[in-house]
XYZ file of C-alpha atoms in Angstrom:
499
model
C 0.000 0.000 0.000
C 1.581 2.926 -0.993
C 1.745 6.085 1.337
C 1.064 9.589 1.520
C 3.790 11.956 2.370
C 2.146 12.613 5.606
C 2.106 8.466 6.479
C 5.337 8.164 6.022
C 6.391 10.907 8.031
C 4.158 9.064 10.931
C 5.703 5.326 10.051
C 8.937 6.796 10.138
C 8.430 8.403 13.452
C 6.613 5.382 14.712
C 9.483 3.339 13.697
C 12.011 6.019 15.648
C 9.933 5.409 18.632
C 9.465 1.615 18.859
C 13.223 0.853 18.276
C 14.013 3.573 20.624
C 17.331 2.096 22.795
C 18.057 -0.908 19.477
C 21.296 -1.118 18.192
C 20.835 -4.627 16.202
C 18.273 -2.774 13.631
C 18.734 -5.740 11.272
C 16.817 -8.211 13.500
C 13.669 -5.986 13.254
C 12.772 -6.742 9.414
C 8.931 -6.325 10.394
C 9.198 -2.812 11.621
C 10.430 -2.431 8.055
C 7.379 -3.773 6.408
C 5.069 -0.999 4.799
C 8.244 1.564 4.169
C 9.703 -1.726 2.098
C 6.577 -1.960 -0.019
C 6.315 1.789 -1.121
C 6.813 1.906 -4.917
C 8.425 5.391 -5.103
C 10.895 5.823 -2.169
C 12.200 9.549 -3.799
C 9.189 11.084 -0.847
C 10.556 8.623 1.624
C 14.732 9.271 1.504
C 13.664 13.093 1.296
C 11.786 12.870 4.589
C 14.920 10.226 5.965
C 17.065 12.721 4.975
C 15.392 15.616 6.868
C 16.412 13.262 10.149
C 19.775 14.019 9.979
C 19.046 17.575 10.953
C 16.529 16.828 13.884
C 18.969 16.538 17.019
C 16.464 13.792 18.775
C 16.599 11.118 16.096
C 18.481 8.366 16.404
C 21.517 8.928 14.033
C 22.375 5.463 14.054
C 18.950 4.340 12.698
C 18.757 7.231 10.357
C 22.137 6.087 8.687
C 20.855 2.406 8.491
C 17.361 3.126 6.937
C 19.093 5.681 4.679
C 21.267 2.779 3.380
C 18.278 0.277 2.931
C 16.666 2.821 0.747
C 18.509 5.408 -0.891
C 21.235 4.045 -3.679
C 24.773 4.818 -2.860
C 25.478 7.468 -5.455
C 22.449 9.191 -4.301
C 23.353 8.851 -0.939
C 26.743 10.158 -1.481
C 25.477 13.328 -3.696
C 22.973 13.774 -0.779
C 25.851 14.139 1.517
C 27.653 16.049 0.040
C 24.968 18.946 -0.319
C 24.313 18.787 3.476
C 28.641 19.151 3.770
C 28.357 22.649 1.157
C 25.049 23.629 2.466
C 25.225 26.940 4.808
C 22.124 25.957 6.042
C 23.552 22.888 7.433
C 24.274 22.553 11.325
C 27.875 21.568 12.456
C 26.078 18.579 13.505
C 24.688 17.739 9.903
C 27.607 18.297 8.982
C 29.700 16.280 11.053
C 27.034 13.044 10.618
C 27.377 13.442 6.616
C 31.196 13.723 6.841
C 31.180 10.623 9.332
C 28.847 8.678 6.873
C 30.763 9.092 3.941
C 33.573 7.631 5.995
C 31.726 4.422 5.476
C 30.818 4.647 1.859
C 32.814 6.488 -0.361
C 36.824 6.858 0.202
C 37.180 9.878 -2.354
C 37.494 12.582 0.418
C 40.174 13.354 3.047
C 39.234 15.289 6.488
C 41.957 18.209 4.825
C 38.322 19.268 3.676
C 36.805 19.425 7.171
C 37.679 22.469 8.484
C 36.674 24.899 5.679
C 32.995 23.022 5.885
C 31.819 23.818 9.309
C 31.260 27.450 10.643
C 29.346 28.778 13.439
C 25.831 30.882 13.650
C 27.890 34.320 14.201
C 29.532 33.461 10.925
C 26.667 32.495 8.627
C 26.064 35.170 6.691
C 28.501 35.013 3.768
C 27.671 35.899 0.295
C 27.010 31.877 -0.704
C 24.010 32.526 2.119
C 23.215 35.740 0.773
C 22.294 33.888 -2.218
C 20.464 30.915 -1.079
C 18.183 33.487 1.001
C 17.532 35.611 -2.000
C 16.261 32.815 -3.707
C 13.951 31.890 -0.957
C 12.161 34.462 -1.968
C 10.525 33.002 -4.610
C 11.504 28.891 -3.646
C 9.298 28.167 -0.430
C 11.499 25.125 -0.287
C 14.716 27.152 0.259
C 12.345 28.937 2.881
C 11.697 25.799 4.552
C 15.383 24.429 4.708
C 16.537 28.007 6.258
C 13.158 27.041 9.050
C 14.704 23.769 9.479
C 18.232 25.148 9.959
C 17.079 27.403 12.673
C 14.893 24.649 14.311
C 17.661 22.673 14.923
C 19.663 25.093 16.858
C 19.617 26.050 20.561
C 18.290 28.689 21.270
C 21.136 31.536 22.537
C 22.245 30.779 18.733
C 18.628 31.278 16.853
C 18.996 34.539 18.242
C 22.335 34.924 17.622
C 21.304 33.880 13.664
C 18.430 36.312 13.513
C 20.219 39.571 14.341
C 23.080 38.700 11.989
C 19.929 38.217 9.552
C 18.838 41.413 10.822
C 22.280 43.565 10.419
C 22.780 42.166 6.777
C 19.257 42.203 5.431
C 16.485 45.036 4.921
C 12.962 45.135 4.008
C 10.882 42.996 1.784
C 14.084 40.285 1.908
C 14.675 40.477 5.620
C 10.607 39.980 6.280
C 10.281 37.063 4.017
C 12.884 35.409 6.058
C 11.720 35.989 9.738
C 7.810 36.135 8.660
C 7.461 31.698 9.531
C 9.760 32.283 11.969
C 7.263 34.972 13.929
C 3.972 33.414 13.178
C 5.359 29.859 14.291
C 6.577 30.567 17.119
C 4.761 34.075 18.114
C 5.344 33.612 22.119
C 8.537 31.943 22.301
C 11.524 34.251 22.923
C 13.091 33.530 19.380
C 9.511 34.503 18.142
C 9.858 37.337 20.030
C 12.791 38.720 18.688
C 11.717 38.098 14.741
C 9.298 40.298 15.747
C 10.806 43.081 17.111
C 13.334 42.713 13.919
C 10.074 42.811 11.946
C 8.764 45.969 13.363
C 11.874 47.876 12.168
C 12.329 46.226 8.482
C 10.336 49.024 7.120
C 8.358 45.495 4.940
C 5.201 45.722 3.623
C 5.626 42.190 4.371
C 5.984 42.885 8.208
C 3.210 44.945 7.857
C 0.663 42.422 6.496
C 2.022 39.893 8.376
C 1.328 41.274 12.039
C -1.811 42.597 11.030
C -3.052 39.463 10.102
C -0.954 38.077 13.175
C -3.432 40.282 15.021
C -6.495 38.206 15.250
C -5.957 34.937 15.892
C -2.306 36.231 18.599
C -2.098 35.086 22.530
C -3.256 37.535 24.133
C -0.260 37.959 25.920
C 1.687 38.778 22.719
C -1.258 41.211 21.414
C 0.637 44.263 23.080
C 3.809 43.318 21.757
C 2.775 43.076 17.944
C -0.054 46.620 18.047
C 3.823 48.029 19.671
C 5.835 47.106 16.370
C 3.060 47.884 13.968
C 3.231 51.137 15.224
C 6.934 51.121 14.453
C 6.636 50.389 11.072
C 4.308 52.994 10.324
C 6.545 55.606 11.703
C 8.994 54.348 9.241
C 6.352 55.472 6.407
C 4.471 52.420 5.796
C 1.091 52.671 6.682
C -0.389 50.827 3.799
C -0.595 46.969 2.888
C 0.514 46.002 -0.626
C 2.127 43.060 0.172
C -0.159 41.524 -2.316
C 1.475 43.372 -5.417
C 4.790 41.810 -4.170
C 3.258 38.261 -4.036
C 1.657 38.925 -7.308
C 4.529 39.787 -9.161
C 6.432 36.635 -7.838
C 3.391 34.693 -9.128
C 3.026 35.877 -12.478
C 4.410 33.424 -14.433
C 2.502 30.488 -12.698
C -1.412 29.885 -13.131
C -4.024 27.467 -10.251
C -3.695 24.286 -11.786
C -5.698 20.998 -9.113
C -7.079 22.266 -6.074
C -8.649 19.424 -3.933
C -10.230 18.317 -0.661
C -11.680 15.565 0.867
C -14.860 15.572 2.921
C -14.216 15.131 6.772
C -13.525 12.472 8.472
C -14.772 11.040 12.160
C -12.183 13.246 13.698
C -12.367 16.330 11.426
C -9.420 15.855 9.643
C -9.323 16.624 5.473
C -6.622 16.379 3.309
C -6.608 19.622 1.156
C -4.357 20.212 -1.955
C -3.285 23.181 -4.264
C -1.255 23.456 -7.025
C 0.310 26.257 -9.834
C 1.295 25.150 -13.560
C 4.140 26.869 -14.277
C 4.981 28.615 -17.905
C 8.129 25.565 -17.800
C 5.111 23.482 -17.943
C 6.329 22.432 -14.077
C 4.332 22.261 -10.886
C 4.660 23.730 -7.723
C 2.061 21.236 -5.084
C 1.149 21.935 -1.455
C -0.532 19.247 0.228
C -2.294 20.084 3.540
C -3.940 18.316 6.913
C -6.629 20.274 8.366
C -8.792 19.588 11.334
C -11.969 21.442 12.727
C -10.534 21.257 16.232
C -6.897 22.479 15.681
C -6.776 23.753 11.927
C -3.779 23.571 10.162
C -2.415 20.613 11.124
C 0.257 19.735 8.694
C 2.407 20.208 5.508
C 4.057 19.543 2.704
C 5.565 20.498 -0.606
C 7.727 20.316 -3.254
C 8.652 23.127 -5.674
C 8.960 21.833 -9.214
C 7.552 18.535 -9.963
C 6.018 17.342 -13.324
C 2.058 17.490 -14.033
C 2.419 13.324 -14.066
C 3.978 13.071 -11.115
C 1.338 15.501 -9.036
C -1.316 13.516 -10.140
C 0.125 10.370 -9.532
C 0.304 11.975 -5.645
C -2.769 13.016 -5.758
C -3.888 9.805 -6.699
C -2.024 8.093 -4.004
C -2.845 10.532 -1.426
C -6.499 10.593 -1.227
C -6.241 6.721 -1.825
C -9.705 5.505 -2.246
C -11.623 8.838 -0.606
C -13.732 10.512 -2.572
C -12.399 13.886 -3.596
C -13.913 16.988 -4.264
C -12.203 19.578 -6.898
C -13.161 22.889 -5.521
C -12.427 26.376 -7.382
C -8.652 27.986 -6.021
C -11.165 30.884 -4.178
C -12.770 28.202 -2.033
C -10.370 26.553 -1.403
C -8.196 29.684 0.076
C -11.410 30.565 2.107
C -11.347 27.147 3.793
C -7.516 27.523 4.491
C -8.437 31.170 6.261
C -10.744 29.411 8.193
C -8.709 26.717 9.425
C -5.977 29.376 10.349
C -8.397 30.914 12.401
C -8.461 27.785 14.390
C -5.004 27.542 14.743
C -3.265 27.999 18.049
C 0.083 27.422 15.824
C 0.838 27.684 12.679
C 3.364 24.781 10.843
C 6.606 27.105 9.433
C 6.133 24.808 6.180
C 2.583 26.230 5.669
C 3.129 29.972 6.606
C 6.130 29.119 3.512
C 3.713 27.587 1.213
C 0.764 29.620 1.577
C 2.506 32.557 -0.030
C 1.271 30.556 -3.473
C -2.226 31.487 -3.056
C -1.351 35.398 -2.610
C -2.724 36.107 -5.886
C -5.680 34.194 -4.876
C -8.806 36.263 -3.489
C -11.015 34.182 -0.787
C -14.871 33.415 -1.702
C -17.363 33.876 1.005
C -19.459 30.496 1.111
C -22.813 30.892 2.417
C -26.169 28.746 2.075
C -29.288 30.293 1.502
C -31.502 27.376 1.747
C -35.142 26.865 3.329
C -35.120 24.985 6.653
C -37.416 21.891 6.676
C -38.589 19.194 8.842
C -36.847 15.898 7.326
C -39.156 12.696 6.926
C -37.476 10.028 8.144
C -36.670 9.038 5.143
C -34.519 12.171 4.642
C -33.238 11.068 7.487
C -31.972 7.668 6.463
C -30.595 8.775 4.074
C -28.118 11.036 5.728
C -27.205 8.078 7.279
C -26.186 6.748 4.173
C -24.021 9.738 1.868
C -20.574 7.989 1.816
C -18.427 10.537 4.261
C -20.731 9.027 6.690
C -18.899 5.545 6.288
C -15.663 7.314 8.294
C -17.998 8.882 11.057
C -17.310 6.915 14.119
C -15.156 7.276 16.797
C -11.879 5.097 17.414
C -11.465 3.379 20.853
C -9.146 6.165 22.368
C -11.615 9.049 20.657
C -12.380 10.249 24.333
C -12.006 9.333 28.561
C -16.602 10.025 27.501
C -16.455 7.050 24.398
C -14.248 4.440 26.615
C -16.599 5.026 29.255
C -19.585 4.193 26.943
C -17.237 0.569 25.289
C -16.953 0.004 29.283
C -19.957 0.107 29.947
C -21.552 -2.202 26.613
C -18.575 -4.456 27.768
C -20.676 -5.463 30.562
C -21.931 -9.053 30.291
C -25.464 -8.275 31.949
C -25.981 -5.345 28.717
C -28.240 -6.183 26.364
C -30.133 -2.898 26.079
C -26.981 -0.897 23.837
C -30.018 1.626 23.044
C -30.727 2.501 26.652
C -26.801 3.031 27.323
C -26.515 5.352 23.948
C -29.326 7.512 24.999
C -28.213 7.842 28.699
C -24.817 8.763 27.457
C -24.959 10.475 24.507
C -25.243 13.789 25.663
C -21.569 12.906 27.818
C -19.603 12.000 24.888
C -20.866 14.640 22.970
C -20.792 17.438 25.507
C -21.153 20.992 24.572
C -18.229 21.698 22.907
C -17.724 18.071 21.301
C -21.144 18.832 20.053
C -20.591 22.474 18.802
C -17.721 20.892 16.240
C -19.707 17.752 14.858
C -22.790 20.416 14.622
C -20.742 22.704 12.268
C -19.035 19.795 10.950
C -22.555 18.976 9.502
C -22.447 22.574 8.183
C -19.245 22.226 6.453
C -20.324 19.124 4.827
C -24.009 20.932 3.568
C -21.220 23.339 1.827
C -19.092 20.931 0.148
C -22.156 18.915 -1.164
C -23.705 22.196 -2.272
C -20.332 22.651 -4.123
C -19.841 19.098 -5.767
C -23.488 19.922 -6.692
C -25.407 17.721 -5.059
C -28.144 19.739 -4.080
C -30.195 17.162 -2.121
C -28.137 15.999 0.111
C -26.856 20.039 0.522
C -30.482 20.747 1.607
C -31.200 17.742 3.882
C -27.660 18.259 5.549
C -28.648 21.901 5.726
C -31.928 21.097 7.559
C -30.249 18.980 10.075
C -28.002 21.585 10.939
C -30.405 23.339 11.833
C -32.426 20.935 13.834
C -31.726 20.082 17.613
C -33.741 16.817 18.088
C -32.730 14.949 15.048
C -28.822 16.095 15.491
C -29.055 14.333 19.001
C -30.613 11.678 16.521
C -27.681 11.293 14.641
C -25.057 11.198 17.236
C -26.587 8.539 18.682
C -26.643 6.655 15.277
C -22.304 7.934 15.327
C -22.234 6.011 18.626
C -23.991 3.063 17.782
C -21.450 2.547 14.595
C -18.789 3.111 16.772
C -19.594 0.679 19.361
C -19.828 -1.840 16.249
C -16.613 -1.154 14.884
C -15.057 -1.171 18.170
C -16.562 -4.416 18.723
C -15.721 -5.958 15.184
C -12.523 -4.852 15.497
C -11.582 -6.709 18.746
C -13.110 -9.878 16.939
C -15.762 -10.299 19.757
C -18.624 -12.734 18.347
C -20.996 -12.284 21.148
C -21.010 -8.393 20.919
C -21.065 -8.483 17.403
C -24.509 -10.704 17.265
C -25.848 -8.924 19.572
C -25.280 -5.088 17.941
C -26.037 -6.989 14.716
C -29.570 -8.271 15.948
C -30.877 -4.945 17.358
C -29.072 -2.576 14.915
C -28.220 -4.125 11.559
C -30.639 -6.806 11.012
């Protein structure tokens, strides 16, 4: 079964964590399994690759599932990019150098030396031009975010005011921009945004307004402070989107996709630009009605074959719905909204849909009483097949299994009614309510009209929702049930609910 990018990131950190303390990683083949049977590995030695720079992973393990996967001239080019690379830590560094020790004999450690620097000494003008072309490369963007991740902290700081002393403006802001909005409280945060506040950007200057209304309050002050700032420096005006614009000229929307959502909110969401090179710049996104925006991940030029072959593999059997790029950017905004903290990769990529102007969705449908028909059928549209909730869902839901584990239960009705209100508790029942909402919307887009209306109507309908979240529970106690292979429970659902 092949993966999305997203699975393999979570396999690979799965496998991280259950050979955690192994030094024999040959005698755990079956750890080994569904990362053996991807297809295309290219998304997989990226991602392996990426370890190298995260100071918690296991550098042995990295090195061995590098060399189960990646071909040794690969591996070896790889290597060496990380050695030239000023966006490489010393300790990249130092693991590449090491590991080419064991593969390749065509380098001496006379070469060491002029490799490694510190963060007081990064800017050089090799830097100078990888950060100009960040500007216009999110990826670039990203490695830089990476870079600085992987530092301690005294020396993020350390990096950002060198940033600070050899950059100005529009550059500067596109630089320290992710850094601020992903870490707005933190004290590296804090300092991107004081060195924000006297760029003299437009870029600042959109940025912490928008920063504004979704900020800790405790940060609020801080940002209102350095607006303030930057409009004593003359700019008092956002056209950051004439800046964004002209980077995105030469590209046109090419797929934009999502999926409807799932039992626990989440929806895979995808965007793309054709380029004039006839490449294509693709942005895949997790989203979540809880949390927002959840995760991401890019790439930067990729051919139109091989973004719909991801596609393909990454919505794997879910229905997808192609939605037009203004839709789409409004869903985004309203996921950010939700967002307590924002990924660095997405506040990189989302510069792609700057050209892009959001689409107010709104239904303007009559409210009716649904027959129970109507009703049934609800029960029925196909995202309802992943609405149920998993065994660890909730401390409310594994009080409910405990209590239809009971051998003297028979009556799985009387237990859902006594309880449903508990597992779906006010604010558990404000998200599955809008969830509903968001679903009427996406129907209403893919055209379905019907369903829009009846999905609509329950929406708006107290009674029946507590209806249907009772029907949620009583597929989740089956698929609880089915999944831990228990005949008796499953005869006995099967008699009073499916039968």
């Amino acid at each position: 079964m092949d993966l999305n990018p997203f699975e393999i990131k979570a396999e690979i950190s799965k496998i991280f964590q259950e050979l955690k303390g192994v030094t024999d990683f040959e005698n755990y083949e079956i750890h080994y399994r569904l990362l053996d049977s991807q297809n295309d590995k290219e998304i997989l030695i990226k991602l392996l690759f990426k370890e190298i720079s995260n100071r918690d992973s296991d550098k042995n393990l990295v090195k061995f599932l590098i060399m189960r996967y990646c071909p040794v001239n690969k591996t070896v080019e790889h290597l060496w990019n990380i050695i030239k690379n000023n966006l490489s830590t010393n300790q990249a560094k130092i693991f590449a150098l090491d590991f080419l020790r064991d593969i390749d004999t065509n380098w001496t450690y006379d070469d060491f030396d002029k490799y490694l620097d510190n963060p007081d000494e990064f800017i050089d003008s090799d830097t100078r031009k990888i950060l100009d072309s960040a500007i216009a490369n999110p990826e670039v963007q990203i490695d830089f975010m990476d870079f600085l991740s992987s530092l301690p902290d005294d020396d993020k700081i350390t990096l950002l005011n060198s940033l600070a002393n050899d950059y100005s403006e529009d550059e500067l802001a596109n630089m320290l921009i992710p850094v601020f909005l992903s870490s707005q409280t933190s004290e590296t945060g804090k300092t991107a945004l004081e060195i924000l506040g006297n760029s003299k950007s437009r870029l600042a200057f959109h940025a912490l307004n928008s920063a504004l209304e979704n900020a800790d309050e405790s940060i609020v002050p801080l940002i209102k402070k350095n607006i303030s700032t930057l409009k004593l420096s003359g700019i008092r005006e956002d056209n950051s989107k004439e800046f964004y614009k002209n980077l995105l000229k030469n590209s046109k929307p090419y797929k934009f996709c999502l999926t409807y959502p799932d039992g626990h909110g989440n929806q895979a969401v995808i965007f793309s630009r054709l380029e004039q090179s006839g490449k294509v710049r693709f942005v895949a996104i997790v989203i979540d009605d809880y949390k927002g925006i959840r995760d991401c991940f890019g790439f930067n030029e990729i051919s139109q074959f091989e973004c719909n072959a991801i596609i393909e593999r990454f919505y794997r059997g879910q229905r997808a719905l192609n939605v037009k790029p203004e839709i789409l950017k409004t869903i985004l905004n309203n996921a950010e909204k939700l967002s307590y903290k924002l990924p660095y990769e997405y506040v990189c990529w989302k510069n792609l849909l700057s050209d892009i102007e959001p689409e107010r969705i709104k239904l303007n449908y009559e409210i009716k009483k649904l027959s129970d028909n109507e009703f049934e059928d609800i029960l029925k549209y196909d995202f309802t097949d992943y609405w149920f909730l998993n065994a660890d869902y909730s401390d409310e839901f594994e009080d409910l299994i405990k209590l239809s584990a009971q051998t003297e239960t028979k009556d799985f009705d009387r237990i859902i009614d006594e309880n449903v209100d508990k597992v779906f508790y006010t604010e558990e029942k404000r998200v599955w309510t809008e969830r509903i909402l968001n679903v009427a919307i996406l129907k209403h887009l893919a055209g379905d009209e019907t369903a829009a209306k009846n999905l609509y109507s329950l929406y708006n309908d107290k009674e029946l929702i507590r209806e249907f979240f009772k029907n949620i529970l009583r597929k989740s106690l089956y698929e609880y049930w089915f999944a831990q292979k228990d005949e008796l429970r499953i005869t006995e659902i099967e008699e009073m609910w499916v039968k």
